[in-house]
Coordinates of C-alpha atoms in Angstrom, one line a residue:
M1 CA -16.6 17.8 5.3
S2 CA -15.3 14.3 4.5
S3 CA -17.3 11.6 2.9
E4 CA -17.4 9.9 6.3
T5 CA -19.7 12.5 7.8
R6 CA -22.4 10.9 9.8
A7 CA -26.0 12.0 10.0
V8 CA -27.2 12.4 13.6
I9 CA -30.7 12.6 15.0
V10 CA -31.0 15.5 17.4
G11 CA -34.6 15.1 18.4
G12 CA -38.1 15.3 17.1
N13 CA -41.5 16.9 17.6
R14 CA -45.0 16.0 16.6
T15 CA -48.5 17.0 17.3
P16 CA -50.6 14.5 19.1
F17 CA -52.4 12.4 16.5
A18 CA -56.2 12.9 16.3
R19 CA -58.9 10.8 14.8
A20 CA -60.3 12.2 11.5
G21 CA -63.1 14.6 11.9
K22 CA -62.4 15.3 15.5
H23 CA -59.9 17.6 17.2
Y24 CA -58.2 18.8 14.1
A25 CA -61.3 19.0 11.8
E26 CA -60.7 22.7 11.1
A27 CA -56.9 22.4 10.7
S28 CA -55.2 22.2 7.3
N29 CA -52.1 20.2 6.4
Q30 CA -50.2 23.5 6.5
D31 CA -51.5 24.4 9.9
L32 CA -50.4 21.0 11.3
L33 CA -47.0 21.0 9.7
T34 CA -46.3 24.5 10.8
A35 CA -47.2 23.6 14.4
A36 CA -44.9 20.6 14.3
I37 CA -42.0 22.7 12.9
D38 CA -42.6 25.5 15.4
G39 CA -42.6 23.0 18.3
L40 CA -39.3 21.6 17.1
V41 CA -37.9 25.2 16.7
A42 CA -38.9 26.1 20.2
R43 CA -37.6 23.0 21.7
Y44 CA -34.1 23.3 20.2
G45 CA -33.8 27.1 20.1
L46 CA -33.8 27.4 16.3
Q47 CA -35.8 30.7 16.1
G48 CA -34.6 32.7 13.1
Q49 CA -32.0 30.2 12.1
R50 CA -31.4 29.1 8.5
I51 CA -31.6 25.3 8.4
G52 CA -29.9 23.5 5.5
E53 CA -33.1 22.1 4.1
V54 CA -36.6 21.1 5.2
A55 CA -38.2 18.1 3.5
A56 CA -41.7 17.0 4.2
G57 CA -44.9 15.8 2.5
A58 CA -48.5 14.8 2.6
V59 CA -50.4 12.0 1.0
L60 CA -53.8 13.7 1.0
K61 CA -52.9 17.1 -0.6
H62 CA -54.9 20.0 -2.0
S63 CA -53.8 21.6 -5.3
R64 CA -53.3 24.7 -3.2
D65 CA -50.7 22.9 -1.2
F66 CA -48.3 22.5 -4.2
N67 CA -45.5 24.1 -2.2
L68 CA -46.7 22.8 1.2
T69 CA -43.4 22.5 3.1
R70 CA -42.0 25.8 1.9
E71 CA -45.2 27.5 2.9
A72 CA -45.0 25.9 6.3
V73 CA -41.5 27.1 6.8
L74 CA -42.5 30.6 5.8
G75 CA -45.2 30.5 8.4
S76 CA -42.8 29.1 11.1
A77 CA -40.2 30.8 13.3
L78 CA -37.4 29.5 11.1
S79 CA -35.4 31.9 8.9
A80 CA -37.3 32.6 5.7
E81 CA -33.9 31.8 4.0
T82 CA -34.5 28.1 4.8
P83 CA -35.1 26.1 1.6
A84 CA -37.8 23.4 1.6
Y85 CA -39.3 20.8 -0.7
D86 CA -42.2 18.4 -0.8
L87 CA -41.8 14.6 -1.2
Q88 CA -44.5 11.9 -1.3
Q89 CA -44.1 8.1 -1.0
A90 CA -47.4 7.3 0.6
C91 CA -47.1 6.1 4.2
A92 CA -43.3 6.0 3.9
T93 CA -43.1 9.7 3.1
G94 CA -41.8 10.7 6.6
L95 CA -39.1 8.0 6.7
E96 CA -38.0 8.8 3.1
T97 CA -37.6 12.5 4.0
V98 CA -35.3 11.5 6.9
A99 CA -33.3 9.2 4.6
G100 CA -33.0 11.8 1.9
L101 CA -31.8 14.6 4.2
A102 CA -29.5 12.2 6.1
N103 CA -27.8 11.3 2.9
K104 CA -27.3 15.0 2.0
I105 CA -25.7 15.5 5.4
K106 CA -23.5 12.4 4.9
L107 CA -22.4 13.9 1.5
G108 CA -21.6 17.2 3.1
Q109 CA -24.2 19.0 1.0
I110 CA -26.0 20.4 4.0
E111 CA -25.1 20.5 7.7
S112 CA -28.6 20.4 9.1
G113 CA -32.1 19.4 8.1
I114 CA -35.7 19.0 9.3
A115 CA -37.5 16.0 7.9
G116 CA -41.2 15.5 8.4
G117 CA -44.7 14.6 7.2
V118 CA -48.3 15.6 7.7
D119 CA -51.7 14.3 6.8
S120 CA -55.2 15.4 7.5
A121 CA -57.9 13.0 6.6
S122 CA -60.3 15.6 7.9
D123 CA -59.2 18.1 5.3
A124 CA -59.0 15.7 2.4
P125 CA -59.3 17.2 -1.0
I126 CA -62.5 16.5 -2.9
A127 CA -62.1 16.5 -6.7
V128 CA -64.9 17.6 -8.9
S129 CA -66.2 15.6 -11.9
E130 CA -64.4 15.7 -15.2
G131 CA -67.4 17.4 -16.7
L132 CA -67.5 20.2 -14.1
R133 CA -63.7 20.6 -14.3
A134 CA -63.9 21.1 -18.1
V135 CA -66.6 23.7 -17.7
L136 CA -64.7 25.6 -15.0
L137 CA -61.5 25.6 -17.0
K138 CA -63.3 26.9 -20.1
L139 CA -65.0 29.5 -17.9
S140 CA -61.7 30.7 -16.5
R141 CA -60.3 31.2 -20.0
A142 CA -63.4 33.0 -21.2
R143 CA -63.0 36.8 -21.7
S144 CA -66.4 38.0 -22.8
T145 CA -69.8 37.6 -21.1
K146 CA -70.9 35.7 -24.2
D147 CA -68.0 33.3 -23.9
K148 CA -68.7 32.8 -20.1
L149 CA -72.3 32.1 -20.7
G150 CA -71.4 29.7 -23.4
A151 CA -69.1 27.8 -21.0
L152 CA -71.7 27.6 -18.3
S153 CA -74.3 26.4 -20.8
A154 CA -72.4 23.1 -21.1
L155 CA -73.0 22.4 -17.4
R156 CA -75.2 19.4 -16.7
P157 CA -76.7 18.2 -13.3
Q158 CA -74.6 15.1 -13.4
H159 CA -71.4 17.2 -13.5
L160 CA -72.1 18.4 -9.9
A161 CA -71.6 15.0 -8.3
P162 CA -68.2 15.2 -6.5
S163 CA -65.5 12.6 -6.9
A164 CA -65.2 11.6 -3.2
P165 CA -61.8 10.7 -1.8
N166 CA -61.2 7.0 -1.0
T167 CA -58.4 4.7 0.0
A168 CA -58.8 2.3 -2.9
E169 CA -55.7 1.3 -4.9
P170 CA -56.1 2.8 -8.4
R171 CA -54.9 -0.3 -10.2
T172 CA -57.1 -2.8 -8.3
G173 CA -60.0 -0.8 -6.9
L174 CA -59.5 -2.6 -3.6
S175 CA -59.0 -0.6 -0.4
M176 CA -55.8 -1.1 1.6
G177 CA -57.8 -3.0 4.2
E178 CA -59.3 -5.4 1.7
H179 CA -55.8 -6.0 0.2
Q180 CA -54.4 -6.7 3.7
A181 CA -57.4 -9.1 4.4
I182 CA -56.3 -11.2 1.5
T183 CA -52.7 -11.3 2.8
T184 CA -53.8 -12.0 6.3
A185 CA -55.8 -15.0 5.1
E186 CA -53.0 -16.2 2.9
W187 CA -50.6 -16.3 5.8
G188 CA -53.1 -17.8 8.2
I189 CA -52.9 -14.9 10.7
S190 CA -55.5 -15.5 13.4
R191 CA -57.9 -12.9 14.9
A192 CA -56.5 -13.6 18.3
A193 CA -52.9 -12.8 17.3
Q194 CA -54.1 -9.6 15.7
D195 CA -56.0 -8.5 18.8
E196 CA -53.1 -9.4 21.0
L197 CA -50.8 -7.2 19.0
A198 CA -53.3 -4.3 19.0
A199 CA -53.8 -4.5 22.8
A200 CA -50.1 -4.5 23.4
S201 CA -49.8 -1.4 21.2
H202 CA -52.3 0.5 23.4
H203 CA -50.8 -0.7 26.7
N204 CA -47.2 0.2 25.6
L205 CA -48.2 3.6 24.3
A206 CA -50.2 4.4 27.5
A207 CA -47.3 3.3 29.7
A208 CA -44.9 5.4 27.7
Y209 CA -47.1 8.5 28.1
D210 CA -47.4 7.9 31.8
A211 CA -43.7 7.5 32.2
G212 CA -43.1 10.9 30.5
F213 CA -41.4 9.3 27.4
F214 CA -43.2 11.7 25.0
D215 CA -42.8 14.9 27.1
D216 CA -40.0 16.1 24.8
L217 CA -41.4 14.5 21.6
V218 CA -45.0 15.7 21.5
T219 CA -46.3 19.3 21.8
P220 CA -50.0 19.8 22.6
Y221 CA -52.0 21.2 19.8
L222 CA -55.6 22.6 19.7
G223 CA -56.4 21.2 23.1
L224 CA -55.1 17.7 22.5
A225 CA -52.1 16.6 24.6
R226 CA -52.1 12.8 23.9
D227 CA -53.0 10.7 20.9
A228 CA -56.7 10.6 20.8
N229 CA -56.9 7.1 19.5
L230 CA -55.2 5.7 22.6
R231 CA -57.3 3.3 24.6
A232 CA -55.3 2.5 27.8
D233 CA -58.1 0.4 29.2
T234 CA -58.6 -1.8 26.1
S235 CA -58.0 -5.5 26.3
I236 CA -57.9 -8.6 24.1
E237 CA -61.4 -9.5 25.4
K238 CA -62.8 -6.1 24.4
L239 CA -61.1 -6.2 21.0
A240 CA -62.5 -9.7 20.4
K241 CA -66.1 -8.3 20.6
L242 CA -65.6 -6.0 17.5
Q243 CA -67.2 -7.1 14.2
P244 CA -64.8 -7.6 11.3
V245 CA -64.8 -4.8 8.7
F246 CA -62.4 -6.1 6.1
G247 CA -62.3 -9.5 4.3
T248 CA -66.0 -10.2 4.9
G249 CA -66.3 -11.3 1.3
L250 CA -63.5 -13.8 1.4
S251 CA -64.0 -17.6 1.7
T252 CA -62.1 -17.6 5.0
P253 CA -63.4 -16.1 8.3
A254 CA -62.9 -12.4 8.4
T255 CA -60.5 -11.3 11.2
M256 CA -59.7 -7.6 10.7
T257 CA -61.7 -5.1 12.8
A258 CA -61.5 -1.4 13.5
G259 CA -59.6 -2.4 16.7
N260 CA -56.7 -4.2 15.0
S261 CA -56.6 -1.8 12.1
T262 CA -55.3 1.8 12.1
P263 CA -57.9 4.6 11.9
L264 CA -57.9 7.5 9.5
S265 CA -56.0 10.2 11.5
D266 CA -54.7 13.8 11.4
G267 CA -51.3 14.9 12.6
A268 CA -47.8 16.0 11.8
S269 CA -44.3 15.0 12.8
T270 CA -40.7 16.4 12.4
V271 CA -37.2 15.2 13.0
L272 CA -34.1 17.4 13.5
L273 CA -31.0 16.1 11.7
G274 CA -27.5 17.3 11.4
S275 CA -23.9 16.5 11.2
E276 CA -22.1 15.8 14.5
E277 CA -20.1 18.9 14.0
W278 CA -23.2 21.1 13.5
A279 CA -25.0 19.6 16.5
T280 CA -21.9 20.0 18.8
R281 CA -21.3 23.6 17.6
N282 CA -24.9 24.5 18.4
G283 CA -24.9 22.8 21.8
L284 CA -27.6 20.3 20.7
P285 CA -27.9 16.7 21.9
I286 CA -27.1 13.7 19.7
L287 CA -29.6 10.9 20.3
A288 CA -28.6 8.5 17.5
H289 CA -27.1 8.1 14.1
F290 CA -29.2 7.4 11.0
V291 CA -27.2 4.6 9.4
D292 CA -28.9 3.4 6.3
S293 CA -32.2 2.8 4.5
E294 CA -33.6 0.5 1.9
A295 CA -36.8 0.7 -0.2
A296 CA -38.7 -2.1 -1.9
A297 CA -41.8 -2.6 -4.1
V298 CA -43.9 -5.7 -4.9
D299 CA -46.2 -6.6 -7.7
F300 CA -49.5 -6.7 -5.8
V301 CA -51.4 -5.8 -9.0
H302 CA -51.1 -9.3 -10.4
G303 CA -51.3 -10.9 -7.0
K304 CA -47.6 -12.0 -6.8
D305 CA -47.3 -10.5 -3.3
G306 CA -49.6 -8.7 -0.9
L307 CA -49.9 -4.9 -1.1
L308 CA -48.1 -4.2 2.1
M309 CA -45.4 -6.9 2.0
A310 CA -42.7 -4.8 0.4
P311 CA -40.8 -4.4 3.7
A312 CA -40.4 -8.2 3.8
F313 CA -38.1 -7.8 0.8
A314 CA -36.4 -4.5 1.9
V315 CA -35.3 -5.7 5.3
P316 CA -33.2 -8.6 4.2
R317 CA -31.4 -6.5 1.6
L318 CA -30.8 -3.8 4.3
L319 CA -29.4 -6.4 6.7
A320 CA -27.2 -8.0 4.1
R321 CA -25.7 -4.7 3.0
N322 CA -24.9 -3.9 6.7
K323 CA -23.8 -7.4 7.5
L324 CA -26.4 -7.7 10.3
S325 CA -29.0 -10.2 11.5
F326 CA -32.1 -9.8 13.7
A327 CA -29.9 -10.8 16.6
D328 CA -28.0 -7.5 16.2
F329 CA -31.0 -5.3 17.0
D330 CA -32.3 -4.2 20.4
F331 CA -35.5 -2.7 19.1
F332 CA -37.8 -3.2 16.2
E333 CA -40.2 -0.4 15.1
I334 CA -42.6 -2.1 12.6
H335 CA -45.4 0.2 11.5
E336 CA -48.8 -1.4 11.5
A337 CA -51.1 -0.3 8.8
F338 CA -52.9 -3.3 10.3
A339 CA -51.9 -5.8 12.9
G340 CA -52.1 -8.4 10.1
T341 CA -49.4 -6.5 8.2
V342 CA -46.8 -6.9 11.0
L343 CA -47.7 -10.5 11.7
A344 CA -47.6 -11.5 8.0
S345 CA -44.1 -10.0 7.7
L346 CA -42.9 -11.8 10.8
A347 CA -44.4 -15.0 9.4
A348 CA -42.6 -14.5 6.1
W349 CA -39.2 -13.9 7.8
E350 CA -39.7 -17.1 9.8
S351 CA -40.6 -19.1 6.7
E352 CA -37.8 -21.1 5.2
E353 CA -39.8 -21.6 2.0
F354 CA -40.5 -17.8 1.6
C355 CA -36.9 -16.9 2.5
S356 CA -35.4 -19.4 0.1
T357 CA -37.8 -19.0 -2.9
R358 CA -38.6 -15.3 -2.6
L359 CA -35.6 -13.8 -0.9
G360 CA -32.9 -16.1 -2.2
L361 CA -31.6 -16.9 1.2
D362 CA -30.2 -20.2 2.3
K363 CA -32.2 -20.2 5.5
A364 CA -35.0 -18.3 7.2
L365 CA -34.2 -14.8 8.6
G366 CA -35.8 -16.1 11.8
P367 CA -38.1 -14.8 14.5
I368 CA -38.1 -11.3 16.1
D369 CA -38.1 -11.1 19.9
R370 CA -41.5 -9.7 20.6
S371 CA -40.3 -8.0 23.8
K372 CA -38.3 -5.7 21.5
L373 CA -41.2 -4.9 19.1
N374 CA -42.9 -1.5 19.3
V375 CA -42.1 -1.2 23.0
N376 CA -43.5 2.3 23.4
G377 CA -46.6 1.8 21.3
S378 CA -47.2 2.0 17.6
S379 CA -49.6 3.1 14.9
L380 CA -52.5 0.9 16.1
A381 CA -52.7 3.0 19.3
A382 CA -51.2 6.3 18.2
G383 CA -53.0 6.6 14.9
H384 CA -51.6 6.8 11.4
P385 CA -51.6 10.2 9.7
F386 CA -49.9 8.7 6.6
A387 CA -46.9 10.9 5.9
A388 CA -46.4 11.7 9.6
T389 CA -45.7 8.2 10.7
G390 CA -42.1 7.9 9.7
G391 CA -41.1 11.0 11.7
R392 CA -42.9 9.7 14.8
I393 CA -41.0 6.4 14.6
V394 CA -37.6 7.8 13.9
A395 CA -37.7 10.3 16.8
S396 CA -39.1 7.8 19.2
L397 CA -36.5 5.2 18.4
A398 CA -33.6 7.6 18.6
K399 CA -34.8 8.7 22.0
L400 CA -35.3 5.1 23.1
L401 CA -31.8 4.1 22.2
R402 CA -30.4 7.1 24.1
Q403 CA -32.6 6.5 27.1
T404 CA -31.8 2.8 27.4
G405 CA -28.2 2.8 26.4
K406 CA -29.0 0.1 23.8
R407 CA -27.2 0.1 20.5
R408 CA -29.4 -0.5 17.4
G409 CA -32.9 -0.3 16.1
L410 CA -34.7 -1.4 12.9
I411 CA -37.5 0.5 11.3
S412 CA -40.0 -0.9 8.8
V413 CA -42.8 1.1 7.2
C414 CA -45.2 -0.3 4.6
A415 CA -46.9 2.0 2.0
A416 CA -49.6 2.2 -0.6
G417 CA -48.7 1.2 -4.1
G418 CA -47.0 -1.9 -2.9
Q419 CA -44.0 -0.1 -1.5
G420 CA -42.0 -0.2 1.8
V421 CA -39.1 1.7 3.3
T422 CA -36.9 0.4 6.1
A423 CA -34.0 1.9 8.0
I424 CA -31.3 1.3 10.7
V425 CA -30.7 3.7 13.5
E426 CA -27.8 3.3 15.9
A427 CA -27.0 4.9 19.3
A428 CA -24.5 7.8 19.2

């Protein structure tokens, strides 16, 4: 292959997303990822085929899942000769797996790939205390009964308290929601604007389901056929009645609720990628091209920027490298960890001061046409199984471009650790 090989998006498949502790409470990450891969395999007739590579990952991961993606492949209908690897970049994991495999396809290293992500907040790993861990390790190394009893004699009642999982950032101790509440207040994002964005997400997702948009993107799983978080009958008025749950300790009025924030969710997504030659040779559709991606990180630890503001820096770099502006895009897929995340990014790009002092631009990037934003729903309505979000967005955007005949879409995904990954997808 030449160095000009393009990476195409053939299609995608995901499970419906469920709320944590509900429909998928008994399913593991491996169960969910295997189901998403098998749905993709069935849809595109890949049974028994050796795919160039499968890349996926999970944010909440048991130690038993050290080789999660390979195990999911072995449990799927793909050829057992398909190599696989895990990747983790918090909520950007799914998009990063697409970017990585697309780059390998462009370089001619592989002809096909399946990118994906999975997360189960229901099956979150629970770590034991350091004291209990030390006892158990010593016990596992003991050979004689005397040594085993000696190891157990060191056990104390306080060692039995588990280290419960949480969403706090390790370096600040603040949850993602509390971090976003600070950013939301700093940018003066109103409660009404957040609720308006959340209501639009639910209405757009419901309309897309009713129109059959997800018929070839979602495979029912464990009795669930649609995203369980979806509330088609919600409204700005209903959302306005919810009590704030984040930012209640700030000096400004708290505005972030369970309605304008994404819930803890379970689910998996996959995207089938390939070279144009591979897709054509196998009689597969070509929905779109994966053009380019850009990652960024911010120093949220010392308060220089908000935890979830990295995409505000990645997008202008991506646009500059591809000589594009917002006016060149037909659709924008901006993941909402929270409604305030999207609105703060939009405000930053519209701010001449931010764009000049922080981005080094001579003028503001400008506004985004809201009629082009998350037109088939988004994380607020669908749910946000962390690593699965990127695959959901890439597959949906590629199909949207194909369906509408429009040319180009921009993807933005914020992530824990002050990171963000963005990408450009173009119609085939």
